[in-house]
Coordinates of C-alpha atoms and ligand atoms in Angstrom, one line a residue:
X1 CA -103.4 -35.2 -26.7
X2 CA -103.5 -32.3 -29.4
X3 CA -106.9 -30.6 -29.6
X4 CA -106.6 -26.8 -30.1
X5 CA -109.4 -24.9 -29.1
X6 CA -112.7 -24.3 -31.4
X7 CA -113.2 -20.4 -32.3
X8 CA -116.3 -18.7 -30.6
X9 CA -118.5 -16.2 -31.6
X10 CA -119.5 -14.7 -28.1
X11 CA -116.1 -15.1 -26.3
X12 CA -117.0 -12.5 -23.6
X13 CA -120.3 -14.3 -22.8
X14 CA -118.9 -17.4 -23.4
X15 CA -115.6 -16.5 -20.6
X16 CA -118.0 -14.6 -18.3
X17 CA -120.7 -17.0 -17.6
X18 CA -118.7 -19.9 -15.8
X19 CA -117.7 -17.2 -13.5
X20 CA -120.4 -14.3 -12.8
X21 CA -123.3 -16.9 -11.6
X22 CA -122.8 -15.7 -7.8
X23 CA -122.2 -12.0 -9.1
X24 CA -126.1 -12.0 -10.5
X25 CA -127.1 -9.9 -7.5
X26 CA -125.4 -7.7 -7.1
X27 CA -124.9 -6.7 -10.4
X28 CA -129.0 -7.1 -11.4
X29 CA -129.5 -4.6 -8.4
X30 CA -126.3 -1.8 -9.4
X31 CA -128.1 -2.1 -13.1
X32 CA -131.3 -1.8 -11.3
X33 CA -130.3 0.9 -9.1
X34 CA -128.9 2.9 -11.7
X35 CA -132.6 2.6 -13.9
X36 CA -133.8 4.5 -11.1
X37 CA -131.2 7.1 -10.7
X38 CA -132.1 7.8 -14.6
X39 CA -135.5 8.7 -13.2
X40 CA -134.3 11.3 -10.9
X41 CA -132.0 12.8 -13.3
X42 CA -134.5 13.1 -15.9
X43 CA -137.0 15.1 -13.5
X44 CA -133.8 17.8 -13.0
X45 CA -135.3 19.7 -16.1
X46 CA -138.8 20.2 -15.1
X47 CA -138.2 22.5 -11.9
X48 CA -136.4 25.4 -14.5
X49 CA -139.7 25.0 -16.2
X50 CA -141.5 25.7 -13.6
X51 CA -139.4 28.6 -11.8
X52 CA -139.7 29.6 -16.0
X53 CA -142.7 30.0 -16.8
X54 CA -144.6 30.1 -13.2
X55 CA -142.4 32.0 -10.7
X56 CA -140.8 33.7 -13.3
X57 CA -143.7 34.9 -15.1
X58 CA -145.4 36.0 -12.1
X59 CA -148.2 33.0 -12.3
X60 CA -149.0 31.5 -8.7
X61 CA -149.4 28.0 -9.2
X62 CA -151.4 25.6 -6.4
X63 CA -151.5 28.8 -4.1
X64 CA -148.2 29.4 -3.9
X65 CA -146.6 32.9 -5.1
X66 CA -143.2 33.0 -7.1
X67 CA -140.9 33.2 -3.8
X68 CA -142.2 29.5 -3.1
X69 CA -142.2 29.1 -6.4
X70 CA -138.9 29.7 -7.1
X71 CA -137.3 27.7 -3.5
X72 CA -139.7 25.0 -3.9
X73 CA -138.5 24.4 -7.9
X74 CA -134.5 25.1 -5.9
X75 CA -134.9 22.7 -3.5
X76 CA -136.2 19.9 -6.1
X77 CA -133.3 20.4 -8.2
X78 CA -130.6 19.9 -4.9
X79 CA -133.2 16.7 -3.9
X80 CA -133.2 15.5 -7.5
X81 CA -129.0 15.7 -8.0
X82 CA -128.7 14.3 -4.8
X83 CA -131.4 11.3 -5.1
X84 CA -129.7 10.5 -9.1
X85 CA -126.1 10.3 -7.9
X86 CA -126.5 8.6 -4.7
X87 CA -128.3 6.1 -7.4
X88 CA -125.7 6.2 -9.7
X89 CA -122.8 5.8 -7.2
X90 CA -124.5 3.0 -6.0
X91 CA -124.6 1.4 -9.0
X92 CA -121.0 2.2 -9.7
X93 CA -119.5 0.7 -6.1
X94 CA -121.9 -2.4 -6.8
X95 CA -120.6 -3.3 -10.4
X96 CA -117.5 -2.7 -9.8
X97 CA -116.9 -4.4 -6.7
X98 CA -118.5 -7.4 -8.1
X99 CA -116.3 -7.4 -11.7
X100 CA -113.1 -7.3 -9.4
X101 CA -114.6 -10.6 -7.9
X102 CA -115.1 -12.0 -11.1
X103 CA -112.1 -11.0 -12.5
X104 CA -109.8 -12.7 -9.6
X105 CA -111.8 -16.0 -10.3
X106 CA -111.0 -15.5 -13.9
X107 CA -107.3 -14.9 -13.4
X108 CA -107.3 -18.6 -10.6
X109 CA -109.3 -19.9 -13.9
X110 CA -106.8 -19.0 -15.9
X111 CA -104.2 -20.0 -13.6
X112 CA -105.5 -23.2 -12.8
X113 CA -105.8 -24.2 -16.6
X114 CA -102.4 -23.3 -17.9
X115 CA -100.8 -24.6 -15.5
X116 CA -102.4 -27.9 -16.5
X117 CA -102.2 -27.9 -20.4
X118 CA -99.0 -29.9 -22.0
X119 CA -95.3 -29.0 -21.9
X120 CA -96.2 -28.8 -25.8
X121 CA -97.9 -26.0 -25.0
X122 CA -95.9 -24.1 -23.1
X123 CA -92.8 -24.7 -25.3
X124 CA -94.8 -22.7 -27.9
X125 CA -96.9 -20.4 -25.5
X126 CA -94.3 -17.6 -24.7
X127 CA -94.7 -16.9 -20.9
X128 CA -94.9 -13.2 -21.1
X129 CA -97.8 -13.7 -23.7
X130 CA -100.0 -15.9 -20.6
X131 CA -99.0 -12.9 -17.7
X132 CA -100.6 -10.5 -20.3
X133 CA -103.6 -12.3 -20.7
X134 CA -103.8 -13.1 -17.2
X135 CA -103.5 -9.6 -16.4
X136 CA -104.4 -7.0 -19.0
X137 CA -106.7 -9.0 -21.2
X138 CA -108.7 -10.1 -17.9
X139 CA -108.4 -6.3 -17.0
X140 CA -110.5 -5.4 -20.4
X141 CA -112.8 -7.9 -19.8
X142 CA -113.9 -6.5 -16.8
X143 CA -114.5 -2.8 -17.9
X144 CA -116.4 -4.7 -20.1
X145 CA -118.8 -6.2 -17.5
X146 CA -119.0 -3.4 -15.3
X147 CA -120.1 -0.6 -18.6
X148 CA -122.6 -3.2 -19.2
X149 CA -123.6 -3.4 -15.7
X150 CA -124.0 0.2 -14.8
X151 CA -124.5 1.7 -18.2
X152 CA -126.7 -0.2 -20.6
X153 CA -130.2 -0.8 -18.9
X154 CA -129.9 2.8 -18.0
X155 CA -128.7 4.3 -20.7
X156 CA -132.0 2.1 -22.8
X157 CA -134.3 2.8 -20.5
X158 CA -133.4 6.9 -20.3
X159 CA -133.6 6.7 -24.1
X160 CA -137.3 5.6 -24.2
X161 CA -138.2 7.9 -21.2
X162 CA -136.5 10.9 -22.9
X163 CA -138.3 9.8 -26.1
X164 CA -141.5 9.8 -24.3
X165 CA -141.6 12.7 -22.5
X166 CA -140.0 14.5 -25.7
X167 CA -143.3 13.4 -27.6
X168 CA -145.8 14.3 -25.1
X169 CA -144.0 17.9 -24.3
X170 CA -143.6 18.4 -28.6
X171 CA -143.9 15.2 -31.0
X172 CA -143.2 17.2 -34.2
X173 CA -139.2 18.1 -32.4
X174 CA -139.2 15.2 -30.9
X175 CA -139.5 13.6 -34.4
X176 CA -136.7 16.6 -35.3
X177 CA -134.7 15.5 -32.8
X178 CA -134.8 12.1 -33.9
X179 CA -133.7 12.8 -37.2
X180 CA -130.2 12.2 -37.1
X181 CA -130.2 9.1 -34.7
X182 CA -130.3 6.3 -38.1
X183 CA -127.2 8.5 -39.2
X184 CA -125.9 7.7 -36.2
X185 CA -126.2 4.3 -35.8
X186 CA -124.6 3.9 -39.6
X187 CA -121.5 5.6 -38.3
X188 CA -121.6 3.3 -34.9
X189 CA -122.1 0.7 -36.5
X190 CA -118.9 0.8 -39.1
X191 CA -117.1 2.3 -36.1
X192 CA -117.7 -1.1 -34.4
X193 CA -116.0 -2.9 -36.8
X194 CA -113.1 -1.0 -37.0
X195 CA -112.2 -1.0 -33.1
X196 CA -112.7 -4.4 -33.5
X197 CA -109.9 -5.3 -36.3
X198 CA -107.6 -2.5 -34.4
X199 CA -107.9 -4.0 -31.1
X200 CA -107.2 -7.3 -32.0
X201 CA -104.1 -6.2 -34.1
X202 CA -102.8 -4.1 -31.1
X203 CA -103.6 -7.1 -28.3
X204 CA -101.8 -9.6 -30.1
X205 CA -98.5 -6.6 -30.9
X206 CA -98.9 -5.9 -26.7
X207 CA -98.9 -10.0 -26.0
X208 CA -96.2 -9.8 -28.0
X209 CA -94.0 -6.9 -26.4
X210 CA -94.7 -8.8 -23.2
X211 CA -93.4 -11.9 -24.7
X212 CA -90.1 -10.7 -25.7
X213 CA -89.6 -8.3 -22.9
X214 CA -90.3 -11.2 -20.2
X215 CA -87.8 -13.4 -22.2
X216 CA -85.0 -10.2 -22.0
X217 CA -85.2 -9.5 -18.4
X218 CA -84.7 -13.2 -17.8
X219 CA -82.2 -13.0 -19.9
X220 CA -81.1 -9.9 -18.3
X221 CA -77.2 -11.0 -17.7
X222 CA -77.0 -12.5 -21.0
X223 CA -78.1 -8.6 -22.5
X224 CA -75.7 -7.4 -20.5
X225 CA -72.6 -9.3 -20.8
X226 CA -73.5 -9.9 -25.1
X227 CA -74.0 -5.8 -25.0
X228 CA -71.2 -5.6 -28.1
X229 CA -74.1 -7.5 -29.3
X230 CA -77.4 -4.9 -30.1
X231 CA -79.8 -7.5 -31.4
X232 CA -82.0 -8.2 -27.5
X233 CA -82.2 -4.2 -28.1
X234 CA -83.2 -4.9 -31.6
X235 CA -85.9 -7.4 -30.8
X236 CA -87.0 -5.2 -27.9
X237 CA -87.7 -1.7 -30.0
X238 CA -88.8 -3.6 -32.8
X239 CA -91.8 -4.8 -30.9
X240 CA -92.5 -1.9 -29.1
X241 CA -92.5 0.3 -32.8
X242 CA -94.8 -2.1 -34.1
X243 CA -97.4 -2.0 -30.4
X244 CA -96.8 1.8 -30.9
X245 CA -97.8 1.9 -34.5
X246 CA -101.1 -0.9 -34.0
X247 CA -101.8 1.8 -30.5
X248 CA -101.6 5.0 -32.3
X249 CA -103.9 3.2 -35.1
X250 CA -106.4 2.4 -32.9
X251 CA -106.4 5.2 -30.9
X252 CA -107.4 7.3 -33.7
X253 CA -109.4 4.6 -35.0
X254 CA -111.4 5.3 -31.6
X255 CA -110.7 9.0 -31.4
X256 CA -112.1 9.8 -34.6
X257 CA -115.8 8.5 -33.2
X258 CA -116.5 11.2 -30.9
X259 CA -116.1 14.6 -32.6
X260 CA -118.2 13.3 -35.4
X261 CA -121.3 11.8 -33.0
X262 CA -120.7 15.2 -31.3
X263 CA -121.5 17.6 -35.2
X264 CA -123.8 14.9 -36.0
X265 CA -125.8 15.5 -32.5
X266 CA -125.5 19.1 -32.7
X267 CA -126.9 19.6 -36.1
X268 CA -130.4 17.6 -34.7
X269 CA -129.9 20.1 -31.8
X270 CA -129.1 22.8 -33.5
X271 CA -132.8 22.4 -35.8
X272 CA -134.7 21.6 -32.7
X273 CA -133.7 25.4 -31.5
X274 CA -134.2 26.9 -35.1
X275 CA -138.0 25.1 -35.4
X276 CA -138.6 25.1 -31.3
X277 CA -137.4 29.2 -31.3
X278 CA -139.9 29.9 -34.0
X279 CA -142.5 28.2 -31.7
X280 CA -141.8 30.3 -28.9
X281 CA -142.2 33.3 -31.0
X282 CA -145.1 32.2 -32.5
X283 CA -147.1 31.7 -29.1
X284 CA -147.3 27.3 -30.0
X285 CA -144.7 26.6 -26.7
X286 CA -144.0 27.9 -23.9
X287 CA -140.0 29.2 -22.8
X288 CA -140.4 26.7 -20.5
X289 CA -141.1 23.5 -22.7
X290 CA -138.6 24.8 -25.0
X291 CA -135.5 24.3 -22.3
X292 CA -137.1 21.0 -21.2
X293 CA -137.0 19.9 -24.6
X294 CA -132.9 21.4 -25.1
X295 CA -133.1 19.6 -21.9
X296 CA -133.8 16.3 -22.7
X297 CA -132.4 16.4 -26.5
X298 CA -129.0 16.1 -24.7
X299 CA -130.6 13.8 -22.6
X300 CA -131.3 11.7 -25.4
X301 CA -128.0 12.1 -26.9
X302 CA -125.8 11.5 -24.0
X303 CA -127.3 7.6 -23.6
X304 CA -127.0 7.5 -28.1
X305 CA -123.0 8.3 -27.1
X306 CA -122.9 6.5 -24.1
X307 CA -124.7 2.8 -26.1
X308 CA -121.9 3.5 -29.6
X309 CA -119.0 4.1 -27.0
X310 CA -120.0 0.4 -25.4
X311 CA -120.1 -0.7 -28.4
X312 CA -116.4 0.7 -28.7
X313 CA -115.9 -1.0 -25.7
X314 CA -117.2 -4.3 -26.2
X315 CA -115.6 -4.4 -29.2
X316 CA -112.0 -4.1 -27.4
X317 CA -113.2 -6.4 -25.2
X318 CA -114.3 -9.6 -27.6
X319 CA -110.4 -9.3 -28.6
X320 CA -109.6 -9.4 -25.1
X321 CA -111.9 -12.6 -24.6
X322 CA -111.2 -14.0 -27.2
X323 CA -107.2 -14.6 -26.1
X324 CA -108.8 -15.6 -22.5
X325 CA -111.0 -18.2 -24.0
X326 CA -107.8 -19.7 -26.2
X327 CA -106.3 -21.0 -22.6
X328 CA -109.4 -21.3 -20.8
X329 CA -110.7 -23.4 -23.7
X330 CA -107.8 -25.8 -24.9
X331 CA -108.0 -29.2 -23.7
X332 CA -104.2 -29.7 -24.6
X333 CA -103.3 -31.4 -21.3
X334 CA -101.9 -34.9 -20.4
X335 CA -104.9 -37.0 -19.5
X336 CA -105.7 -39.2 -17.1
X337 CA -107.6 -41.8 -17.5
X338 CA -111.1 -42.0 -15.2
X339 CA -110.4 -45.5 -13.6
X340 CA -106.2 -43.8 -13.4
X341 CA -104.7 -45.5 -10.5
X342 CA -102.3 -44.8 -7.7
X343 CA -98.5 -45.6 -8.7
X344 CA -97.6 -49.3 -7.9
X345 CA -94.7 -49.8 -5.0
X346 CA -91.9 -50.5 -7.4
X347 CA -91.1 -53.8 -6.5
X348 CA -90.1 -55.5 -9.7
X349 CA -88.9 -52.4 -11.7
X350 CA -89.7 -50.1 -15.0
X351 CA -89.1 -50.4 -18.5
X352 CA -89.6 -48.4 -21.8
X353 CA -90.4 -51.0 -24.7
X354 CA -90.0 -49.6 -27.8
X355 CA -90.9 -45.9 -27.4
X356 CA -90.8 -43.3 -30.0
X357 CA -91.5 -40.0 -29.0
X358 CA -90.6 -36.4 -30.5
X359 CA -91.2 -32.7 -29.3
X360 CA -92.4 -32.6 -32.7
X361 CA -94.0 -35.2 -34.1
X362 CA -91.4 -35.1 -37.6
X363 CA -88.4 -35.3 -35.7
X364 CA -88.1 -37.6 -33.3
X365 CA -85.8 -37.8 -30.4
X366 CA -86.4 -41.4 -29.1
X367 CA -87.4 -44.1 -31.6
X368 CA -87.6 -47.8 -30.9
X369 CA -86.4 -47.1 -27.4
X370 CA -86.0 -50.0 -25.3
X371 CA -84.2 -49.7 -21.3
X372 CA -85.4 -51.9 -18.2
X373 CA -84.3 -51.2 -15.2
X374 CA -84.8 -53.7 -12.0
X375 CA -86.1 -52.2 -8.8
X376 CA -83.6 -50.7 -6.0
X377 CA -81.1 -50.5 -8.9
X378 CA -79.2 -47.9 -9.7
X379 CA -78.9 -47.1 -14.0
X380 CA -76.9 -44.4 -15.4
X381 CA -77.8 -43.2 -19.3
X382 CA -74.7 -42.2 -20.7
X383 CA -74.5 -40.3 -24.6
X384 CA -74.1 -37.1 -26.1
X385 CA -75.5 -34.1 -26.0
X386 CA -78.8 -33.7 -27.5
X387 CA -79.3 -37.5 -27.8
X388 CA -82.1 -37.4 -25.8
X389 CA -81.2 -38.2 -22.1
X390 CA -82.9 -35.3 -20.7
X391 CA -85.5 -36.4 -22.4
X392 CA -86.0 -40.1 -20.8
X393 CA -86.2 -38.8 -17.5
X394 CA -89.3 -36.4 -18.5
X395 CA -91.3 -39.1 -19.9
X396 CA -91.2 -41.4 -17.2
X397 CA -92.4 -37.8 -15.1
X398 CA -95.2 -37.8 -17.8
X399 CA -94.5 -34.0 -18.6
X400 CA -94.9 -35.8 -22.1
X401 CA -96.5 -38.5 -23.2
X402 CA -94.7 -41.3 -25.3
X403 CA -96.1 -41.0 -29.0
X404 CA -96.1 -44.5 -29.8
X405 CA -95.0 -47.7 -27.1
X406 CA -95.4 -48.0 -24.0
X407 CA -93.5 -46.6 -20.0
X408 CA -94.0 -49.8 -17.2
X409 CA -94.0 -49.0 -13.9
X410 CA -93.8 -52.9 -12.2
X411 CA -96.0 -53.2 -15.5
X412 CA -98.2 -50.5 -15.4
X413 CA -98.3 -48.6 -17.7
X414 CA -97.9 -44.9 -16.5
X415 CA -101.3 -43.8 -18.4
X416 CA -103.2 -45.5 -16.3
X417 CA -102.0 -44.0 -13.0
X418 CA -102.3 -41.2 -11.4
X419 CA -100.7 -37.8 -13.0
X420 CA -100.4 -36.6 -8.9
X421 CA -99.9 -40.0 -7.6
X422 CA -96.6 -40.8 -10.1
X423 CA -95.2 -37.5 -9.5
X424 CA -95.5 -38.0 -5.4
X425 CA -93.5 -41.4 -6.7
X426 CA -90.8 -39.8 -8.0
X427 CA -88.2 -37.7 -6.4
X428 CA -86.7 -35.8 -9.4
X429 CA -83.4 -33.1 -10.0
X430 CA -84.3 -31.1 -13.5
X431 CA -80.9 -30.5 -15.1
X432 CA -82.0 -27.1 -14.8
X433 CA -82.7 -26.6 -11.0
X434 CA -85.7 -25.0 -11.0
X435 CA -86.3 -22.6 -8.0
X436 CA -88.7 -20.6 -6.8
X437 CA -88.6 -16.7 -5.8
X438 CA -88.8 -18.3 -2.2
X439 CA -86.8 -19.3 0.8
X440 CA -83.8 -22.3 0.5
X441 CA -86.1 -24.2 2.8
X442 CA -89.7 -23.5 1.4
X443 CA -87.5 -24.6 -2.3
X444 CA -86.1 -27.6 0.0
X445 CA -89.5 -28.5 1.5
X446 CA -91.1 -28.6 -2.2
X447 CA -89.8 -32.6 -2.5
X448 CA -92.0 -33.9 -0.1
X449 CA -95.7 -32.7 1.3
X450 CA -95.7 -32.5 5.1
X451 CA -91.5 -32.3 4.9
X452 CA -90.9 -30.8 8.6
X453 CA -88.1 -28.4 9.4
X454 CA -86.3 -31.7 10.8
X455 CA -86.4 -33.6 7.8
X456 CA -85.4 -30.1 5.8
X457 CA -82.5 -29.5 7.9
X458 CA -81.1 -33.2 7.5
X459 CA -81.6 -33.2 3.4
X460 CA -80.0 -29.4 3.2
X461 CA -77.2 -31.1 5.1
X462 CA -77.1 -34.8 3.4
X463 CA -77.1 -32.4 0.0
X464 CA -74.3 -30.2 1.0
X465 CA -76.2 -27.0 1.5
X466 CA -75.5 -26.1 4.7
X467 CA -72.1 -25.2 3.8
X468 CA -73.3 -22.3 1.9
X469 CA -76.9 -21.5 3.5
X470 CA -75.1 -20.9 7.2
X471 CA -73.0 -18.6 5.3
X472 CA -76.1 -16.4 3.9
X473 CA -77.5 -13.8 6.9
X474 CA -80.8 -15.6 7.1
X475 CA -79.6 -19.5 6.8
X476 CA -81.9 -21.2 5.6
X477 CA -84.6 -19.0 5.3
X478 CA -82.7 -16.9 2.9
X479 CA -84.4 -15.9 -0.5
X480 CA -82.7 -17.2 -3.2
X481 CA -83.8 -14.2 -5.5
X482 CA -85.9 -15.1 -8.9
X483 CA -84.6 -18.0 -11.0
X484 CA -82.3 -18.0 -7.5
X485 CA -80.3 -15.2 -9.3
X486 CA -78.7 -15.0 -5.9
X487 CA -77.6 -18.5 -6.0
X488 CA -74.0 -19.9 -7.4
X489 CA -75.1 -23.1 -10.4
X490 CA -73.5 -25.9 -8.0
X491 CA -75.6 -23.7 -5.0
X492 CA -78.5 -23.7 -7.0
X493 CA -77.7 -27.8 -7.9
X494 CA -77.0 -28.3 -4.3
X495 CA -81.2 -27.7 -3.4
X496 CA -82.1 -29.3 -5.9
X497 CA -80.6 -32.8 -4.5
X498 CA -81.9 -31.8 -1.7
X499 CA -85.5 -31.8 -2.9
X500 CA -84.7 -35.2 -4.0
X501 CA -83.1 -36.4 -0.9
X502 CA -86.1 -35.2 1.3
X503 CA -88.5 -36.8 -0.5
X504 CA -89.4 -41.0 0.6
X505 CA -89.9 -41.4 -3.5
X506 CA -89.2 -45.1 -4.6
X507 CA -87.9 -44.0 -7.7
X508 CA -84.8 -41.0 -8.3
X509 CA -84.0 -39.2 -11.5
X510 CA -80.8 -37.8 -11.1
X511 CA -80.3 -35.5 -14.2
X512 CA -76.5 -34.2 -14.4
X513 CA -76.5 -33.9 -10.4
X514 CA -72.3 -32.8 -10.2
X515 CA -72.5 -30.8 -13.2
X516 CA -71.2 -27.1 -11.9
X517 CA -69.3 -28.6 -9.2
X518 CA -66.1 -28.5 -7.9
X519 CA -64.3 -32.7 -7.2
X520 CA -64.7 -31.8 -3.5
X521 CA -68.5 -30.8 -3.8
X522 CA -69.0 -33.6 -6.3
X523 CA -67.1 -36.4 -4.5
X524 CA -69.6 -35.2 -1.9
X525 CA -72.3 -35.0 -3.4
X526 CA -72.3 -38.4 -5.0
X527 CA -71.6 -39.8 -1.1
X528 CA -74.5 -38.3 -0.9
X529 CA -76.3 -39.6 -3.8
X530 CA -75.3 -43.3 -3.0
X531 CA -76.3 -43.1 0.7
X532 CA -80.4 -42.3 -0.8
X533 CA -79.8 -44.0 -3.5
X534 CA -80.2 -47.3 -0.6
X535 CA -83.7 -49.4 -1.2
X536 CA -84.6 -46.8 -4.1
X537 CA -84.7 -47.2 -8.0
X538 CA -82.1 -44.4 -9.9
X539 CA -82.1 -43.5 -13.1
X540 CA -79.4 -40.7 -13.3
X541 CA -78.0 -39.1 -16.7
X542 CA -74.3 -37.8 -16.2
X543 CA -71.0 -36.7 -17.6
X544 CA -69.1 -37.5 -14.4
X545 CA -67.1 -41.2 -14.6
X546 CA -67.2 -41.0 -10.9
X547 CA -71.0 -40.7 -10.8
X548 CA -70.9 -43.0 -13.2
X549 CA -68.4 -45.3 -11.4
X550 CA -71.7 -45.8 -8.6
X551 CA -74.1 -47.1 -11.1
X552 CA -75.0 -51.0 -11.2
X553 CA -76.1 -50.8 -14.7
X554 CA -74.6 -48.0 -17.4
X555 CA -75.9 -47.4 -21.0
X556 CA -75.1 -45.0 -23.8
X557 CA -78.2 -43.3 -25.7
X558 CA -76.2 -43.4 -28.8
X559 CA -78.1 -41.2 -31.5
X560 CA -76.3 -43.6 -34.1
X561 CA -76.8 -46.8 -33.2
X562 CA -79.8 -48.6 -34.6
X563 CA -82.6 -49.5 -32.2
X564 CA -83.2 -52.9 -30.2
X565 CA -79.0 -52.3 -30.1
X566 CA -78.0 -53.2 -26.7
X567 CA -75.6 -51.0 -25.4
X568 CA -73.2 -51.7 -22.0
X569 CA -70.6 -50.2 -20.8
X570 CA -69.9 -52.0 -17.0
X571 CA -69.3 -55.3 -16.8
X572 CA -72.4 -57.1 -15.2
X573 CA -74.9 -53.9 -16.9
X574 CA -78.0 -56.0 -18.0
X575 CA -79.6 -53.4 -20.1
X576 CA -81.3 -52.5 -23.3
X577 CA -80.9 -49.3 -25.2
X578 CA -81.7 -48.5 -28.6
X579 CA -82.3 -45.3 -30.4
X580 CA -83.2 -45.2 -34.7
Ligands
LIG601 P1 -77.7 -32.9 -22.9 O1 -77.2 -33.4 -23.0 O2 -77.0 -31.8 -23.8 O3 -78.5 -32.3 -21.7 P2 -79.8 -34.4 -23.9 O4 -79.3 -35.9 -24.0 O5 -80.6 -34.5 -22.1 O6 -79.3 -33.4 -23.9 P3 -82.5 -33.2 -24.3 O7 -82.4 -32.4 -23.6 O8 -83.3 -35.3 -24.3 O9 -81.0 -34.1 -24.8 O10 -82.9 -33.5 -26.0 C1 -83.3 -34.5 -27.1 C2 -83.6 -33.5 -28.3 O11 -84.3 -33.2 -28.2 C3 -82.8 -32.0 -28.6 O12 -83.0 -32.5 -30.2 C4 -83.6 -31.1 -28.4 O13 -82.8 -30.0 -29.0 C5 -84.7 -31.4 -28.4 N1 -85.4 -30.5 -27.2 C6 -85.3 -30.7 -25.6 N2 -86.3 -30.2 -25.4 C7 -86.7 -29.7 -26.3 C8 -88.4 -29.0 -26.3 N3 -89.1 -28.3 -25.4 N4 -88.9 -28.5 -27.5 C9 -88.5 -29.0 -28.7 N5 -87.5 -29.7 -29.1 C10 -86.7 -29.8 -27.6

């Protein structure tokens, strides 16, 4: 079922809302602590005014002489700074730690969602792109969360307090200082839009580079083996150059902002200095008050600068949040009925009834496909390459759903069976053995939840894993490497077969289990298959006539044969198979 994710107007809020519930207290405390620190930060210019206007001017205050006033002013500066910095440290730590926990939850959610999405979705989404969303995009979103928590409220409060204090000290100078703010606001709004667009392009390009790098690293053997053909290097080079281009544009767009803002703000400071200096000369303002006003000017401009930086950061994170939301909101999965039932015991058999399926709807691989396999029988599917043999097995596992018709186990449609129960009822040996980067034993144990060491070793023995496992230094505990790169094709296949052997599932699906084995090993594997096929229903795909010979029923999937035509290649076989 294809239901594309709806784009959302506020992706950051949409993505973060469900994962920050339990962090609300920590985030709130961080914002409050940061705001409290602002009060002490803003008190810092006053000891300076006290020193200039009273101590240095030798005017006693509250019975204290110049020396005492200087000592008092010095101590106050240190104390205010100590409290303000402690508050800021506490605020940052609370926000950063909460953001890390939110990030871990978000990564888990993206992983959980992505792994349940249909294989049609995964066929389109490249794994490198997905990893880039899981790591870089989540990281960017966390930057925004920390900034909004530890910066937004303190900056707004700082701005308001400074405005009030400036107005109290000198309303005229306050107005003058504010004159440049509208100009800055106009620049900020335009800048935000440009940064957002530049960042969207940069993130999309980074995703493409990650996808292409993952593909190239996964196939590094092909890259080296075909080094005469510079195509892979060209692909990477082009993607890298494209990313460089959009990144340079994005950083240029961002970098332009800071000097523009600083110059506009310097104009305000210059105006205040000229007009305020005149007032001091005319005796209408004290030197201390002018110092306080200029100190507050930078305190006024710092939140203005901070808020505009925050708006750039939000624009960046918006692009990342939208990419995460794409995955989280996607509903393209193999659906499960609410009243889905456990898999039946497979006592009567399985059948495909008038099945139509294509990876793309416009290009059916199977059309009008019928097949019946009685329980306890072994059925072998033959056919030319690309005819759809592996597809038949994938449909039985519900890795994909049929487009029309139905597949039944004991008369129950697969779509009415709980997915997990169905997959536990099937032991599958895929054509590409799908091994994880872990030990041989753990790879075999994947075949049956709760399989103990003795069962794993017995399955290994039956599938001829013993032959090579005992020659490795770690035996069954040897790591197989990424994509089992440290094993040969035949060895990988034997581990995949051992997985099916350890499973007690009533239905066994084997996709070319003897491919890449030497004749002696193939014969031994066939014996192992015969042994573990006893009492189970088996559907296998093979080009190996020796393996086909153990089947009770052999059918050929012929892409040129009209649907509904029976084809049996072994006497006594009772199957129906066809393909339009
Ligand atoms: P072989 O004997 O070579 O393994 P097969 O009979 O098992 O071939 P399938 O793997 O079932 O063939 O593929 C049937 C058709 O579906 C092929 O034309 C193939 O290109 C196409 N196909 C397979 N997997 C996908 C996929 N994930 N996305 C799109 N098309 C696919």
